[in-house]
Amino acid sequence: RKEVEQDPGPFNVPEGATVAFNCTYSNSASQSFFWYRQDCRKEPKLLMSVYSSGNEDGRFTAQLNRASQYISLLIRDSKLSDSATYLCVVKAAGNKLTFGGGTRVLVKP
Amino acid sequence: ETGVTQSPTHLIKTRGQQVTLRCSSQSGHNTVSWYQQALGQGPQFIFQYYREEENGRGNFPPRFSGLQFPNYSSELNVNALELDDSALYLCASSSGTLPVEQYFGPGTRLTVT
């Protein structure tokens, strides 16, 4: 079983719609969680950290469920510019970040 | 732009050869982490350098090695290249060893033929 698993998609989303997807992690000792965004042939960029209480940044909402060991990302009012691959990232003890394989989102007019 | 630079941007090597990739960290950052990203997959952690010492390593063989210099720039060396080493190699800089926020460079795309 992979340490961090994501549905690869693609999620085809009409512009203005809401899309949500999850990421599961296997290490119950994981301490920190992040969502990164990666555009085609570009480097990953931090989208947001995920806090235990859940957090929101504009149209983006992240949730953490420690009991079921998953995190989620919800995008409201999708824009064409939201088309990208969203990488789930988990940190256990130490300094190593473990990335999921990414979920591809395609927002269409 | 993150201020993290990598060179070269693209590289083609033959199986069995050796390669050196370079990364300049963002100003004020003393930690560099290296990742390998194969096509269609997420980045895989290779190792991290903090203040010129290796500070954690992923599941990569010893032919993957690195250095960090006093100015915190870093090199990734790969010996005896294999076809499966073809990937995008990313470096990320941060301040301190806890990856609260890492800033990635644009990557070096390595093709092994």
Tab-separated table of C-alpha atoms in Angstrom:
chain	number	residue	atom	x	y	z
A	1	ARG	CA	0.000	0.000	0.000
A	2	LYS	CA	1.312	3.459	-0.898
A	3	GLU	CA	1.974	5.852	1.982
A	4	VAL	CA	-0.155	8.555	0.380
A	5	GLU	CA	-2.855	7.717	-2.156
A	6	GLN	CA	-4.898	9.947	-4.405
A	7	ASP	CA	-7.466	9.404	-7.133
A	8	PRO	CA	-5.508	10.392	-10.255
A	9	GLY	CA	-8.641	11.745	-11.993
A	10	PRO	CA	-9.066	13.650	-14.167
A	11	PHE	CA	-11.970	15.430	-12.541
A	12	ASN	CA	-13.747	17.283	-15.332
A	13	VAL	CA	-15.436	20.285	-13.726
A	14	PRO	CA	-17.725	22.864	-15.331
A	15	GLU	CA	-16.619	26.411	-14.712
A	16	GLY	CA	-18.342	27.734	-11.587
A	17	ALA	CA	-19.002	24.297	-10.117
A	18	THR	CA	-17.659	22.817	-6.900
A	19	VAL	CA	-15.213	19.918	-6.861
A	20	ALA	CA	-13.865	17.942	-3.940
A	21	PHE	CA	-11.401	15.120	-3.656
A	22	ASN	CA	-9.625	13.194	-0.939
A	23	CYS	CA	-6.233	11.813	-0.139
A	24	THR	CA	-5.604	8.901	2.234
A	25	TYR	CA	-2.419	8.300	4.213
A	26	SER	CA	-1.206	5.136	5.873
A	27	ASN	CA	1.025	6.405	8.683
A	28	SER	CA	-1.103	7.213	11.715
A	29	ALA	CA	1.860	9.122	13.190
A	30	SER	CA	1.745	11.696	10.386
A	31	GLN	CA	2.017	15.170	11.809
A	32	SER	CA	1.614	17.745	9.086
A	33	PHE	CA	-0.427	17.889	5.924
A	34	PHE	CA	-0.341	20.123	2.874
A	35	TRP	CA	-1.875	20.578	-0.524
A	36	TYR	CA	0.438	21.607	-3.353
A	37	ARG	CA	-0.582	22.604	-6.841
A	38	GLN	CA	1.429	21.652	-9.904
A	39	ASP	CA	0.777	23.052	-13.352
A	40	CYS	CA	1.813	21.070	-16.411
A	41	ARG	CA	5.598	20.881	-16.712
A	42	LYS	CA	6.054	23.281	-13.793
A	43	GLU	CA	7.262	22.891	-10.231
A	44	PRO	CA	4.886	22.212	-7.302
A	45	LYS	CA	3.735	25.251	-5.342
A	46	LEU	CA	2.263	25.252	-1.861
A	47	LEU	CA	-1.494	25.830	-2.019
A	48	MET	CA	-2.283	25.512	1.666
A	49	SER	CA	-1.424	23.753	4.869
A	50	VAL	CA	-4.134	21.582	6.418
A	51	TYR	CA	-4.931	22.144	10.072
A	52	SER	CA	-6.735	19.804	12.446
A	53	SER	CA	-9.712	22.123	12.685
A	54	GLY	CA	-9.938	22.534	8.927
A	55	ASN	CA	-9.128	25.732	7.154
A	56	GLU	CA	-10.279	27.888	4.309
A	57	ASP	CA	-8.417	30.145	1.921
A	58	GLY	CA	-10.760	31.956	-0.407
A	59	ARG	CA	-12.467	29.391	-2.598
A	60	PHE	CA	-10.373	26.523	-1.212
A	61	THR	CA	-11.274	24.507	1.885
A	62	ALA	CA	-9.106	21.779	3.380
A	63	GLN	CA	-10.205	19.252	5.985
A	64	LEU	CA	-8.321	16.649	8.002
A	65	ASN	CA	-9.891	13.466	9.364
A	66	ARG	CA	-7.324	11.784	11.595
A	67	ALA	CA	-9.621	8.920	12.606
A	68	SER	CA	-10.063	7.817	9.002
A	69	GLN	CA	-6.647	9.066	7.933
A	70	TYR	CA	-7.602	11.250	5.043
A	71	ILE	CA	-7.482	14.884	4.026
A	72	SER	CA	-9.726	16.606	1.551
A	73	LEU	CA	-9.665	19.642	-0.688
A	74	LEU	CA	-12.776	21.417	-1.903
A	75	ILE	CA	-12.737	24.078	-4.586
A	76	ARG	CA	-15.786	26.325	-4.908
A	77	ASP	CA	-16.756	28.427	-7.924
A	78	SER	CA	-14.099	26.725	-10.080
A	79	LYS	CA	-12.120	28.928	-12.458
A	80	LEU	CA	-10.406	27.879	-15.666
A	81	SER	CA	-7.134	28.754	-13.952
A	82	ASP	CA	-7.790	26.097	-11.298
A	83	SER	CA	-6.939	23.418	-13.873
A	84	ALA	CA	-3.873	21.707	-12.472
A	85	THR	CA	-2.670	18.636	-10.616
A	86	TYR	CA	-3.240	18.822	-6.872
A	87	LEU	CA	-0.654	17.000	-4.783
A	88	CYS	CA	-1.406	15.772	-1.289
A	89	VAL	CA	1.658	15.949	0.965
A	90	VAL	CA	2.159	14.338	4.351
A	91	LYS	CA	4.946	14.695	6.881
A	92	ALA	CA	5.564	12.050	9.528
A	93	ALA	CA	8.323	12.396	12.108
A	94	GLY	CA	11.502	13.942	10.811
A	95	ASN	CA	11.928	16.067	7.773
A	96	LYS	CA	10.702	13.897	4.914
A	97	LEU	CA	7.709	15.008	2.882
A	98	THR	CA	5.747	12.214	1.205
A	99	PHE	CA	3.787	13.199	-1.883
A	100	GLY	CA	0.776	11.478	-3.337
A	101	GLY	CA	0.575	10.836	-7.050
A	102	GLY	CA	-1.665	13.841	-7.593
A	103	THR	CA	-5.254	14.457	-8.660
A	104	ARG	CA	-5.728	16.110	-12.008
A	105	VAL	CA	-8.495	18.703	-12.268
A	106	LEU	CA	-9.708	20.083	-15.587
A	107	VAL	CA	-12.076	23.042	-15.430
A	108	LYS	CA	-13.998	23.537	-18.649
A	109	PRO	CA	-16.076	26.481	-19.907
B	1	GLU	CA	9.134	33.161	-8.842
B	2	THR	CA	10.544	31.378	-5.792
B	3	GLY	CA	14.161	32.460	-6.170
B	4	VAL	CA	15.247	28.802	-6.372
B	5	THR	CA	17.204	28.087	-9.525
B	6	GLN	CA	18.318	24.819	-11.058
B	7	SER	CA	20.687	23.958	-13.857
B	8	PRO	CA	20.633	22.635	-16.445
B	9	THR	CA	16.970	22.746	-17.449
B	10	HIS	CA	17.233	19.720	-19.700
B	11	LEU	CA	19.833	16.993	-20.025
B	12	ILE	CA	20.233	13.864	-22.117
B	13	LYS	CA	22.625	11.156	-20.945
B	14	THR	CA	23.451	7.605	-21.908
B	15	ARG	CA	22.955	4.609	-19.635
B	16	GLY	CA	26.009	4.093	-17.442
B	17	GLN	CA	27.105	7.728	-17.485
B	18	GLN	CA	27.246	10.071	-14.502
B	19	VAL	CA	25.365	13.342	-14.076
B	20	THR	CA	25.550	16.355	-11.757
B	21	LEU	CA	22.562	18.614	-11.219
B	22	ARG	CA	22.777	21.965	-9.440
B	23	CYS	CA	20.458	23.980	-7.255
B	24	SER	CA	20.748	27.462	-5.773
B	25	SER	CA	18.516	27.971	-2.774
B	26	GLN	CA	16.424	31.009	-2.027
B	27	SER	CA	18.221	33.760	-0.159
B	28	GLY	CA	18.123	33.123	3.591
B	29	HIS	CA	17.362	29.412	3.241
B	30	ASN	CA	19.843	26.902	4.662
B	31	THR	CA	18.119	23.639	3.719
B	32	VAL	CA	17.842	21.955	0.330
B	33	SER	CA	15.770	18.868	-0.393
B	34	TRP	CA	15.947	16.885	-3.623
B	35	TYR	CA	13.068	15.017	-5.244
B	36	GLN	CA	12.653	12.762	-8.263
B	37	GLN	CA	9.393	13.044	-10.177
B	38	ALA	CA	8.694	10.407	-12.817
B	39	LEU	CA	6.091	11.181	-15.463
B	40	GLY	CA	2.565	11.019	-14.066
B	41	GLN	CA	3.700	10.508	-10.472
B	42	GLY	CA	4.259	12.664	-7.445
B	43	PRO	CA	7.729	13.765	-6.356
B	44	GLN	CA	9.720	11.172	-4.391
B	45	PHE	CA	12.076	12.383	-1.646
B	46	ILE	CA	15.727	11.611	-2.379
B	47	PHE	CA	17.530	13.390	0.473
B	48	GLN	CA	17.872	16.643	2.339
B	49	TYR	CA	20.916	18.750	3.143
B	50	TYR	CA	21.048	21.099	6.107
B	51	ARG	CA	24.133	23.202	6.817
B	52	GLU	CA	26.258	21.070	4.500
B	53	GLU	CA	25.289	17.736	6.098
B	54	GLU	CA	22.896	15.082	4.807
B	55	ASN	CA	19.843	15.240	7.047
B	56	GLY	CA	17.531	12.458	5.943
B	57	ARG	CA	17.330	10.159	2.950
B	58	GLY	CA	14.560	8.405	1.036
B	59	ASN	CA	14.646	4.982	-0.607
B	60	PHE	CA	17.276	5.695	-3.215
B	61	PRO	CA	20.459	3.665	-3.801
B	62	PRO	CA	23.938	4.989	-2.883
B	63	ARG	CA	24.632	5.939	-6.501
B	64	PHE	CA	22.466	8.973	-5.723
B	65	SER	CA	24.663	11.324	-3.701
B	66	GLY	CA	24.767	14.993	-2.923
B	67	LEU	CA	26.622	17.951	-1.580
B	68	GLN	CA	25.760	21.251	-0.024
B	69	PHE	CA	28.150	24.172	-0.140
B	70	PRO	CA	28.786	26.941	2.415
B	71	ASN	CA	26.496	29.276	0.431
B	72	TYR	CA	23.783	26.562	0.791
B	73	SER	CA	23.649	25.759	-2.894
B	74	SER	CA	23.579	22.032	-3.589
B	75	GLU	CA	24.450	19.348	-6.096
B	76	LEU	CA	22.817	16.033	-6.842
B	77	ASN	CA	25.086	13.413	-8.381
B	78	VAL	CA	23.860	10.221	-9.978
B	79	ASN	CA	26.328	7.548	-11.025
B	80	ALA	CA	25.823	4.597	-13.359
B	81	LEU	CA	22.668	6.049	-14.861
B	82	GLU	CA	19.806	3.688	-15.610
B	83	LEU	CA	16.886	4.161	-17.980
B	84	ASP	CA	14.512	4.446	-14.991
B	85	ASP	CA	16.431	7.490	-13.770
B	86	SER	CA	14.718	9.493	-16.508
B	87	ALA	CA	12.605	11.998	-14.583
B	88	LEU	CA	12.186	15.572	-13.489
B	89	TYR	CA	14.572	16.337	-10.622
B	90	LEU	CA	13.324	19.032	-8.293
B	91	CYS	CA	15.098	20.794	-5.529
B	92	ALA	CA	13.296	22.675	-2.793
B	93	SER	CA	14.750	25.149	-0.353
B	94	SER	CA	13.509	26.005	3.095
B	95	SER	CA	14.643	27.608	6.302
B	96	GLY	CA	15.432	25.013	8.931
B	97	THR	CA	14.781	21.310	8.653
B	98	LEU	CA	11.063	21.249	9.337
B	99	PRO	CA	9.352	21.510	5.955
B	100	VAL	CA	6.731	24.006	6.991
B	101	GLU	CA	7.089	25.554	3.599
B	102	GLN	CA	9.387	24.447	0.841
B	103	TYR	CA	9.988	26.454	-2.300
B	104	PHE	CA	10.643	24.422	-5.401
B	105	GLY	CA	12.901	25.251	-8.284
B	106	PRO	CA	11.770	24.708	-11.885
B	107	GLY	CA	13.485	21.332	-12.070
B	108	THR	CA	15.934	19.585	-14.358
B	109	ARG	CA	14.454	17.159	-16.850
B	110	LEU	CA	16.853	14.234	-17.267
B	111	THR	CA	16.470	11.757	-20.097
B	112	VAL	CA	18.576	8.591	-20.051
B	113	THR	CA	18.832	6.715	-23.338
